mmCIF file of C-alpha atoms in Angstrom:
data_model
loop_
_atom_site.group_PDB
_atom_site.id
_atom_site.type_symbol
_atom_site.label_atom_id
_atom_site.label_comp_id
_atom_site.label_asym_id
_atom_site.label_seq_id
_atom_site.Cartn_x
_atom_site.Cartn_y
_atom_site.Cartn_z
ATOM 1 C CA UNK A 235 190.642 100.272 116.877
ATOM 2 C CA UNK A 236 189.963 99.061 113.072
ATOM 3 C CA UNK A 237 187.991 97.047 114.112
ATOM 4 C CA UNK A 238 185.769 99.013 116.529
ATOM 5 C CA UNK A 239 185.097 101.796 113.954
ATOM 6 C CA UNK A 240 184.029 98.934 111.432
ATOM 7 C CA UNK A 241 181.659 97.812 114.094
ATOM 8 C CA UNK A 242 180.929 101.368 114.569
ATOM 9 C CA UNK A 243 179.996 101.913 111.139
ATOM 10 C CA UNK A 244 178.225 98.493 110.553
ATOM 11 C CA UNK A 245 175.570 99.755 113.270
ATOM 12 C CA UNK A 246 174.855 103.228 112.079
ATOM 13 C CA UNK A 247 174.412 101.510 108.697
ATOM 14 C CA UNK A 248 171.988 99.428 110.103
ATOM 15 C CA UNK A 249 170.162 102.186 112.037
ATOM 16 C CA UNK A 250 169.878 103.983 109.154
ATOM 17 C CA UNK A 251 169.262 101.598 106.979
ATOM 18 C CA UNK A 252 166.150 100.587 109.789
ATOM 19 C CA UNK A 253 165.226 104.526 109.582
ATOM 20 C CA UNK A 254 164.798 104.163 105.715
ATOM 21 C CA UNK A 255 162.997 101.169 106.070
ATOM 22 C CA UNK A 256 160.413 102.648 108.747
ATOM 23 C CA UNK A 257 159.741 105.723 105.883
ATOM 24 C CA UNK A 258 159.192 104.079 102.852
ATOM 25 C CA UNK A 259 155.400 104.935 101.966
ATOM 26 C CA UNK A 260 152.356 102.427 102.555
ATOM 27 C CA UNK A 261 150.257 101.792 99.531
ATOM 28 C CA UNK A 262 146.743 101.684 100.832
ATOM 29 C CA UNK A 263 144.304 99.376 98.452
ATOM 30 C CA UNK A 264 141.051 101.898 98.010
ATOM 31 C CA UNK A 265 137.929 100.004 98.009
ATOM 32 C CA UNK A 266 135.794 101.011 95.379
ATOM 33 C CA UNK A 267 132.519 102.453 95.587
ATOM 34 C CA UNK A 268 129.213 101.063 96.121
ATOM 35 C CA UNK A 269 127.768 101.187 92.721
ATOM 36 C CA UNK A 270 124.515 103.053 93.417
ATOM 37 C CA UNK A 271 121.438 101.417 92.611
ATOM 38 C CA UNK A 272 119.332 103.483 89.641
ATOM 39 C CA UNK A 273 116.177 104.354 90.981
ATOM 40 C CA UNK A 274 112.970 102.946 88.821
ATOM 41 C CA UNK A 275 109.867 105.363 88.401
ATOM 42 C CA UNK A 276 106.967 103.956 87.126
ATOM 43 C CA UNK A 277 104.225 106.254 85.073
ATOM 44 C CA UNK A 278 101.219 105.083 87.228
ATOM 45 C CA UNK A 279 98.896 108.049 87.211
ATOM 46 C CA UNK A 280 95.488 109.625 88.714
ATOM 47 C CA UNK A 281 92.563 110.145 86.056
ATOM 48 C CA UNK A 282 89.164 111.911 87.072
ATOM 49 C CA UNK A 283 85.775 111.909 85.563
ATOM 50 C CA UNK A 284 85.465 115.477 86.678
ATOM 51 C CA UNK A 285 87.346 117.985 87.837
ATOM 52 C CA UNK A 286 84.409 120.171 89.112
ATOM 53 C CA UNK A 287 81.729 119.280 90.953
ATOM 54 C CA UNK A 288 79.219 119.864 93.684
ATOM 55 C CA UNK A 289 78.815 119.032 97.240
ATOM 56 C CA UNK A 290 78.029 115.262 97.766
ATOM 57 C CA UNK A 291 78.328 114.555 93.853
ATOM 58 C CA UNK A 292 79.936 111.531 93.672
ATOM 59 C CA UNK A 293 83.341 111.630 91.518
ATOM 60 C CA UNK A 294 85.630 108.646 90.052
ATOM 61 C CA UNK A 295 89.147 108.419 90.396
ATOM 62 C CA UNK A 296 90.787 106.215 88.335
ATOM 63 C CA UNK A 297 94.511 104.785 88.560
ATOM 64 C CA UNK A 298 96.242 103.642 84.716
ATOM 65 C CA UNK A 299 99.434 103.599 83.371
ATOM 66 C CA UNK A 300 99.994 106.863 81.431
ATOM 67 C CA UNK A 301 102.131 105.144 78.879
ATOM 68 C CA UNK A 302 100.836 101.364 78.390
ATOM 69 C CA UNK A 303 98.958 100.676 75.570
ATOM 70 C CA UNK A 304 96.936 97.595 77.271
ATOM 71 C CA UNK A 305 95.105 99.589 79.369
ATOM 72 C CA UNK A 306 92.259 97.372 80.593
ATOM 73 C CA UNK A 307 93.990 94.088 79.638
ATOM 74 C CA UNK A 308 92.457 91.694 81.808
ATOM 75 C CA UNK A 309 96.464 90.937 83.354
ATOM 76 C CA UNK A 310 97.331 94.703 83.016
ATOM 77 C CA UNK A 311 96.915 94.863 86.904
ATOM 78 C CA UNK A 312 99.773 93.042 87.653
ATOM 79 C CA UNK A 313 102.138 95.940 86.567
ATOM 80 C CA UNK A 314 101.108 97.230 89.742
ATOM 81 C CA UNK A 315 102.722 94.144 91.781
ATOM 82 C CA UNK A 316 106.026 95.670 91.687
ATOM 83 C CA UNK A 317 105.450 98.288 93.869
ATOM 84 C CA UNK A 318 105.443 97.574 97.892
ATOM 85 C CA UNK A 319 102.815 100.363 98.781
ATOM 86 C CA UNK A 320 100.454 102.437 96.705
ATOM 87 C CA UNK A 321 98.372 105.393 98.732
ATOM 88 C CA UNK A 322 95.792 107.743 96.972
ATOM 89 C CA UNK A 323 94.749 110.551 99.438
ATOM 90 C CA UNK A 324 92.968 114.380 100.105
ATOM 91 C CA UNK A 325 95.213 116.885 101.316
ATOM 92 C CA UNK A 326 93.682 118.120 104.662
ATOM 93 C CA UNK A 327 92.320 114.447 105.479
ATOM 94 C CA UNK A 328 92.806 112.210 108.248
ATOM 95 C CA UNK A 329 93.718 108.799 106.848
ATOM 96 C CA UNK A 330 94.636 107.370 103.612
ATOM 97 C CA UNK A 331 94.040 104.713 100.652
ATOM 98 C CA UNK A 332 95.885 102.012 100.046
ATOM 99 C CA UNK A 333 95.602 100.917 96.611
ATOM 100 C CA UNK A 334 98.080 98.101 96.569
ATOM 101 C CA UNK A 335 97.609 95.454 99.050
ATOM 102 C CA UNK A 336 100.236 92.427 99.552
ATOM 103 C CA UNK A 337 98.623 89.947 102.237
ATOM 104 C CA UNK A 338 99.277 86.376 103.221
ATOM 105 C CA UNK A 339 96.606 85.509 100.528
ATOM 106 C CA UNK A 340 98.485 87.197 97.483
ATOM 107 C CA UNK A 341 97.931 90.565 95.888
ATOM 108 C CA UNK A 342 95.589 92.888 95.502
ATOM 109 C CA UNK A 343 94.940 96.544 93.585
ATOM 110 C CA UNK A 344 91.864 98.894 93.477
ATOM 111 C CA UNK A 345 92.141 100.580 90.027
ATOM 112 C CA UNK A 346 88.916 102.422 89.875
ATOM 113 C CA UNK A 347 87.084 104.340 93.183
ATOM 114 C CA UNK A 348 84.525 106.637 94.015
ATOM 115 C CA UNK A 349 84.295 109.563 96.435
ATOM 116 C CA UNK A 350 82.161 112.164 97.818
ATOM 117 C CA UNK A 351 83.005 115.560 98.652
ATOM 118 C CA UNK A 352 81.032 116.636 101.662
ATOM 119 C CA UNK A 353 82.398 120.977 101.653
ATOM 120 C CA UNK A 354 83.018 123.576 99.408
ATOM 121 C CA UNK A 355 86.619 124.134 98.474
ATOM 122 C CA UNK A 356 90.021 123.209 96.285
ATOM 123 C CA UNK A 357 90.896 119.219 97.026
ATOM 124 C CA UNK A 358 94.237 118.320 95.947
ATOM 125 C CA UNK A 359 94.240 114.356 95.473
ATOM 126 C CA UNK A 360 97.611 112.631 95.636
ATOM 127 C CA UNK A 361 98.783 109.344 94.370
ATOM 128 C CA UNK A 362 102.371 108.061 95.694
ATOM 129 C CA UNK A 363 103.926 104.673 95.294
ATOM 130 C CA UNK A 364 106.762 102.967 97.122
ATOM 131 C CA UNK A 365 109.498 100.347 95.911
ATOM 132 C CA UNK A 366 112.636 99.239 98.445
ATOM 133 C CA UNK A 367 111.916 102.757 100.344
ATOM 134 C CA UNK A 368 112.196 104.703 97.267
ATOM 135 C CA UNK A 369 109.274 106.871 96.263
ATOM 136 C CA UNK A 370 108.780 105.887 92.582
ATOM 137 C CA UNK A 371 105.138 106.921 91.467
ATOM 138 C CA UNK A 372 103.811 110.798 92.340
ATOM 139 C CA UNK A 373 100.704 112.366 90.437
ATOM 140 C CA UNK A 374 98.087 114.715 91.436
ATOM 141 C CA UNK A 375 94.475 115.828 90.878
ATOM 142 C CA UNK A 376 92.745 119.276 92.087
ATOM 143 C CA UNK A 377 89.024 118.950 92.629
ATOM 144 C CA UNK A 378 86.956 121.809 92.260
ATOM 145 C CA UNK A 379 83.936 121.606 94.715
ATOM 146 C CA UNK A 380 81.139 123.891 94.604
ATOM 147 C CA UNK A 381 77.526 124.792 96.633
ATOM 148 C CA UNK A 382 75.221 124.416 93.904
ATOM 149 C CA UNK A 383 73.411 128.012 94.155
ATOM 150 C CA UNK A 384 69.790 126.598 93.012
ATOM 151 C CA UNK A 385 69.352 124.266 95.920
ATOM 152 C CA UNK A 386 67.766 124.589 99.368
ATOM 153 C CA UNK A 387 69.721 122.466 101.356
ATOM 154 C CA UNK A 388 72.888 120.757 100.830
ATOM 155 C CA UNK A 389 72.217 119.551 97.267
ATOM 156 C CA UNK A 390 68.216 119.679 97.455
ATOM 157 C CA UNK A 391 65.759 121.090 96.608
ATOM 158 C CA UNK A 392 62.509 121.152 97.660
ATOM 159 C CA UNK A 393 60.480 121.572 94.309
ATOM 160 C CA UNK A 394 62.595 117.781 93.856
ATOM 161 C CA UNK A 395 61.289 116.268 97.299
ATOM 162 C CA UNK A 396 58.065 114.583 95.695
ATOM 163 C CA UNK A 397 58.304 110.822 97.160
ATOM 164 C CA UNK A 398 57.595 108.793 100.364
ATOM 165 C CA UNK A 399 60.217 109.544 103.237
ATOM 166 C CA UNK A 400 62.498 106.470 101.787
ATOM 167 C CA UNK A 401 65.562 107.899 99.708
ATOM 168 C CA UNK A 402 68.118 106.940 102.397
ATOM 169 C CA UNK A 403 71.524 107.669 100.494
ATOM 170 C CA UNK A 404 75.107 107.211 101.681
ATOM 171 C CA UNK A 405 77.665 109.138 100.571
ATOM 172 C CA UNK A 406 81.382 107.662 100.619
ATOM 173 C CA UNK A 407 84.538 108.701 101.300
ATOM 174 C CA UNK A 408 86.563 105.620 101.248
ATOM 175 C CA UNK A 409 87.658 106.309 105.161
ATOM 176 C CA UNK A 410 89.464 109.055 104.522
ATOM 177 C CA UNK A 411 87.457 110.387 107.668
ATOM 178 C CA UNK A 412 86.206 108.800 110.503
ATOM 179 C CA UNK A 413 82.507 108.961 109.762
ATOM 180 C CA UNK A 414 80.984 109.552 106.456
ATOM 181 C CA UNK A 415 77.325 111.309 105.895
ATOM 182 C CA UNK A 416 73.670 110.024 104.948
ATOM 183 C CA UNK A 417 70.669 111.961 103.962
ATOM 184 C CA UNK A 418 67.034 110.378 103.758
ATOM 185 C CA UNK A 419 65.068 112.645 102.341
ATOM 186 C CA UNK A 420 60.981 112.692 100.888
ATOM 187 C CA UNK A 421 57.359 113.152 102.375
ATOM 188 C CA UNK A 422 56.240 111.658 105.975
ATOM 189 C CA UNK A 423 52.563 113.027 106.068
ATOM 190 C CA UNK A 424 52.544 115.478 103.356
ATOM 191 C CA UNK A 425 55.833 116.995 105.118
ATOM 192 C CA UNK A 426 58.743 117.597 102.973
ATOM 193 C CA UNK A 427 61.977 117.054 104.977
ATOM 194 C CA UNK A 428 65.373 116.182 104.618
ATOM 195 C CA UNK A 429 67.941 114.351 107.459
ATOM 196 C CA UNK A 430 71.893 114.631 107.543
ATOM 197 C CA UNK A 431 73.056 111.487 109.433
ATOM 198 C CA UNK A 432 76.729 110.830 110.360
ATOM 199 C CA UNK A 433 77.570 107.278 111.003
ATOM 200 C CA UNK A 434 81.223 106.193 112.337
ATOM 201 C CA UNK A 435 82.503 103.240 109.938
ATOM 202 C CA UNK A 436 84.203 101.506 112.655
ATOM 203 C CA UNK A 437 81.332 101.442 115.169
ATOM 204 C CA UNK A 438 78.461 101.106 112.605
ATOM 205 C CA UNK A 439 75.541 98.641 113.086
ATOM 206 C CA UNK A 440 75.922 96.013 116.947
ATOM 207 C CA UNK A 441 79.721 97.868 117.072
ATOM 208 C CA UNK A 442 77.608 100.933 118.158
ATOM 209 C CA UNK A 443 76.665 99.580 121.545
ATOM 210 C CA UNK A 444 80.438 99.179 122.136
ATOM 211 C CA UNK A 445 81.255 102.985 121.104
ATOM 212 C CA UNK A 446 83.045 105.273 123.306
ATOM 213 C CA UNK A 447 81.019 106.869 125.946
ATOM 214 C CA UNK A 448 82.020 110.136 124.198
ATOM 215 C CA UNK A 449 81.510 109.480 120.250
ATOM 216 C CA UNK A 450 78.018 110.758 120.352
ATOM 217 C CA UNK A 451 79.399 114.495 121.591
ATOM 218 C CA UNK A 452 82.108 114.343 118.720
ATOM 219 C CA UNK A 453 79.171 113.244 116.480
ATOM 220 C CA UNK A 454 77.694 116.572 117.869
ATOM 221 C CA UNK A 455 80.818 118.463 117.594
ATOM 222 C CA UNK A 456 81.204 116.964 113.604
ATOM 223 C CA UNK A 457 77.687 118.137 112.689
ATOM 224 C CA UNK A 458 77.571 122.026 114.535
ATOM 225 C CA UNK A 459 80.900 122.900 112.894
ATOM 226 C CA UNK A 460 79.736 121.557 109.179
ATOM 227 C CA UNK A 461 75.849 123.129 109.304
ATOM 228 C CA UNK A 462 77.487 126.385 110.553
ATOM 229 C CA UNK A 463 80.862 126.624 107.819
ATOM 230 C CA UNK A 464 77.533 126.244 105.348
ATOM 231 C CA UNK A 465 75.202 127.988 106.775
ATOM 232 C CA UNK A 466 76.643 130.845 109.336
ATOM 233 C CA UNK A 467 75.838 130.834 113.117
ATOM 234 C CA UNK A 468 72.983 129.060 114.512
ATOM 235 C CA UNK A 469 70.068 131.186 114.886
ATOM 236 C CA UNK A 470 68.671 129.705 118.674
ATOM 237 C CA UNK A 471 70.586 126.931 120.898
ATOM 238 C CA UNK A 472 68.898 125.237 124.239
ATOM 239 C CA UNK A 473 71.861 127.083 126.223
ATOM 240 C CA UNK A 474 70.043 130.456 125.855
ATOM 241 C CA UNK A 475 66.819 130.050 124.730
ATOM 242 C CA UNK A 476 63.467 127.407 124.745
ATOM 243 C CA UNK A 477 64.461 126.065 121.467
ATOM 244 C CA UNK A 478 61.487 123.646 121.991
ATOM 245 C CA UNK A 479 58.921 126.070 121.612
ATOM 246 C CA UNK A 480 60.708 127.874 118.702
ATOM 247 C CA UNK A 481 61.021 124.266 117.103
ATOM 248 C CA UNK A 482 57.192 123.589 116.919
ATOM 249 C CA UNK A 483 56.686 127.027 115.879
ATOM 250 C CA UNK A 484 58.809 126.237 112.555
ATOM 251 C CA UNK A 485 58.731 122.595 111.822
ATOM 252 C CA UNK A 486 56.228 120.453 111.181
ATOM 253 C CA UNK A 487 57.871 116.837 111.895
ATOM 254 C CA UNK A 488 56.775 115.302 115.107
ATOM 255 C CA UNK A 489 60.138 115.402 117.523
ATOM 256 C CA UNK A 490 59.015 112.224 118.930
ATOM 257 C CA UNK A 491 61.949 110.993 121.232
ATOM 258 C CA UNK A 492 63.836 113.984 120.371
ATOM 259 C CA UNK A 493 65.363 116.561 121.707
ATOM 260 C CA UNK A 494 66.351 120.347 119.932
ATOM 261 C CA UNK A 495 69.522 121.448 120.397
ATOM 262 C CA UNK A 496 70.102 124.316 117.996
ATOM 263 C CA UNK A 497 68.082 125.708 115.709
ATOM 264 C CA UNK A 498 69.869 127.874 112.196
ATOM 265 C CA UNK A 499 67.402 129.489 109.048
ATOM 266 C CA UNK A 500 68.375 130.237 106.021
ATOM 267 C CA UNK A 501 65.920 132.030 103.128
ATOM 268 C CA UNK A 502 64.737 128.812 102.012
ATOM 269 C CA UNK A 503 65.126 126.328 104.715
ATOM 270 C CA UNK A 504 64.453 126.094 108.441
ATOM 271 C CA UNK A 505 67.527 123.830 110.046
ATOM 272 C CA UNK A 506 67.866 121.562 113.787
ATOM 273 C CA UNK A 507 70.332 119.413 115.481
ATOM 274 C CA UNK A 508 68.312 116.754 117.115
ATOM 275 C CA UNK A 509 69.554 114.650 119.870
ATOM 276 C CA UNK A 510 68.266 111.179 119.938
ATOM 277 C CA UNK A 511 67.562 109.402 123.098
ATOM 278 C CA UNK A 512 69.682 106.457 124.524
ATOM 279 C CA UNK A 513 67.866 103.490 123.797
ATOM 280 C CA UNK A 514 68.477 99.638 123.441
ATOM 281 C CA UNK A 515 72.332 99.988 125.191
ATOM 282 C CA UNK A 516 73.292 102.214 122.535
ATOM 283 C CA UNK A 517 74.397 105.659 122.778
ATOM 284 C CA UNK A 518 72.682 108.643 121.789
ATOM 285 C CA UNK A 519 72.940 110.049 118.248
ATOM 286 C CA UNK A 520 72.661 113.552 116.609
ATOM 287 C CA UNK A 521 71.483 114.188 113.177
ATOM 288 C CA UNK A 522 70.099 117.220 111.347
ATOM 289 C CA UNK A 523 66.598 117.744 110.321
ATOM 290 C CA UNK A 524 65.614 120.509 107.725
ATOM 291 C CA UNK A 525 62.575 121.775 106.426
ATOM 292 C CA UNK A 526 61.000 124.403 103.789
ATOM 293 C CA UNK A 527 60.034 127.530 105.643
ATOM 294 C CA UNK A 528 56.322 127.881 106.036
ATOM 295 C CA UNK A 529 55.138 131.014 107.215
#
């Protein structure tokens, strides 16, 4: 019997030596934390020669480094390497600028740019630059754009319009559009007369003939909603009325191969879409034709 309580007691020992055993605590190792990375901002900045302008006055936009001293060092540009993207763009537009380019042929940065305004209104310009994901530059501009109130259309005026019909001028907006505008303005027979042209950049010159079929009624659809947020309504279209015969009653420019599709006046200026016809495979194309008023 000794002998079967010692074995008795041996085994509860055991168990509950075993049940100790099984609640003694675990000391879990913590892993430390990822040391996070301090993020870099760089004081790359937007500079403009002027803040205020007018319609189609060109204005220059210039990147530096608000704190370098070396501005203009012929190897100052390669600050700018460091960063993976740098985008300058107009709140409102449809594409933007990339300023920083990395390319299988090394690196390149546009420092300096110019840029046309084409409407009245508040621009707000933004420049934003990316490292490892992290947004690292941010600056912005506001541009004040005006209608200058002495002119008779757009940014003419006809007391100016003294040469031959060859000032062709193109206005740029670096592609933050589609299209951008052209006037060519002067005298064609002793007429004064001025032409707003919209060409799209990626089907300008042969690339024309391979245009959609539909590009010349977006053309249309470009130029009707710009002459009327300038100018108000049109006064006559060819849906309700013989524009033709109202044409030759105002204008003095030969239509040619033309055809009228709206007409708009102001006090100083008689205004028309044109249509051009389709010729040489390429698709028709709509411009804007104004003259002084002269009767």
């Amino acid at each position: 019997m000794k002998f079967f309580y010692s074995l008795l007691s041996v085994l509860i020992l055991t168990v509950a030596c075993s049940k100790n055993t099984l609640e003694l605590p675990v000391e879990v190792e913590e892993s430390p934390e990822p040391e996070q990375k301090e993020i870099e901002y760089f004081p790359f900045a937007l500079r403009v020669d002027n803040i205020e302008v007018d319609i189609f006055q060109a204005v220059t936009f210039k990147l530096i480094d608000s704190v370098a001293k070396d501005e203009g060092n012929f190897f100052s540009f390669l600050k700018y390497k460091v960063l993976d993207s740098l985008i300058w763009n107009v709140e409102g537009a449809t594409n933007k600028v990339h300023l920083v380019e990395h390319d299988e042929s090394g690196f390149g940065v546009k420092t300096e740019w110019g840029h046309n305004f084409y409407a009245p209104g508040e621009y707000k310009t933004y420049l934003k630059g990316y490292r490892e994901g992290n947004q690292v530059v941010n600056d912005s501009i506001l541009v004040l754009v005006n209608t200058p109130k002495d002119k008779d259309f757009l940014q003419f005026s006809w007391s100016e319009i003294v040469a031959p019909l060859t000032a062709h001028i193109g206005y740029v907006n670096n592609n933050t559009e589609e299209y951008h505008f052209s006037t060519v303005s002067g005298l064609r027979d002793g007429i004064k007369s001025i032409s707003l042209n919209l060409f799209y950049d990626k089907y300008n010159g042969e690339a024309y003939k391979s245009a959609p079929a539909d590009l010349p009624e977006q053309a249309r659809t470009v130029l009707v909603n710009y002459i009327t947020s300038m100018y108000g309504p049109e006064k006559y279209s060819s849906e309700s009325v013989d524009v033709l015969s109202i044409y030759k009653a105002l204008f003095l420019t030969p239509l040619l191969d033309k055809e009228v599709v709206k007409i708009w006046s102001t006090p100083t200026a008689n205004i028309a879409l044109v249509k051009g016809l389709i010729e040489y495979g390429r698709p028709a194309r709509y411009s804007v034709l104004a003259e002084p008023i002269y009767k």
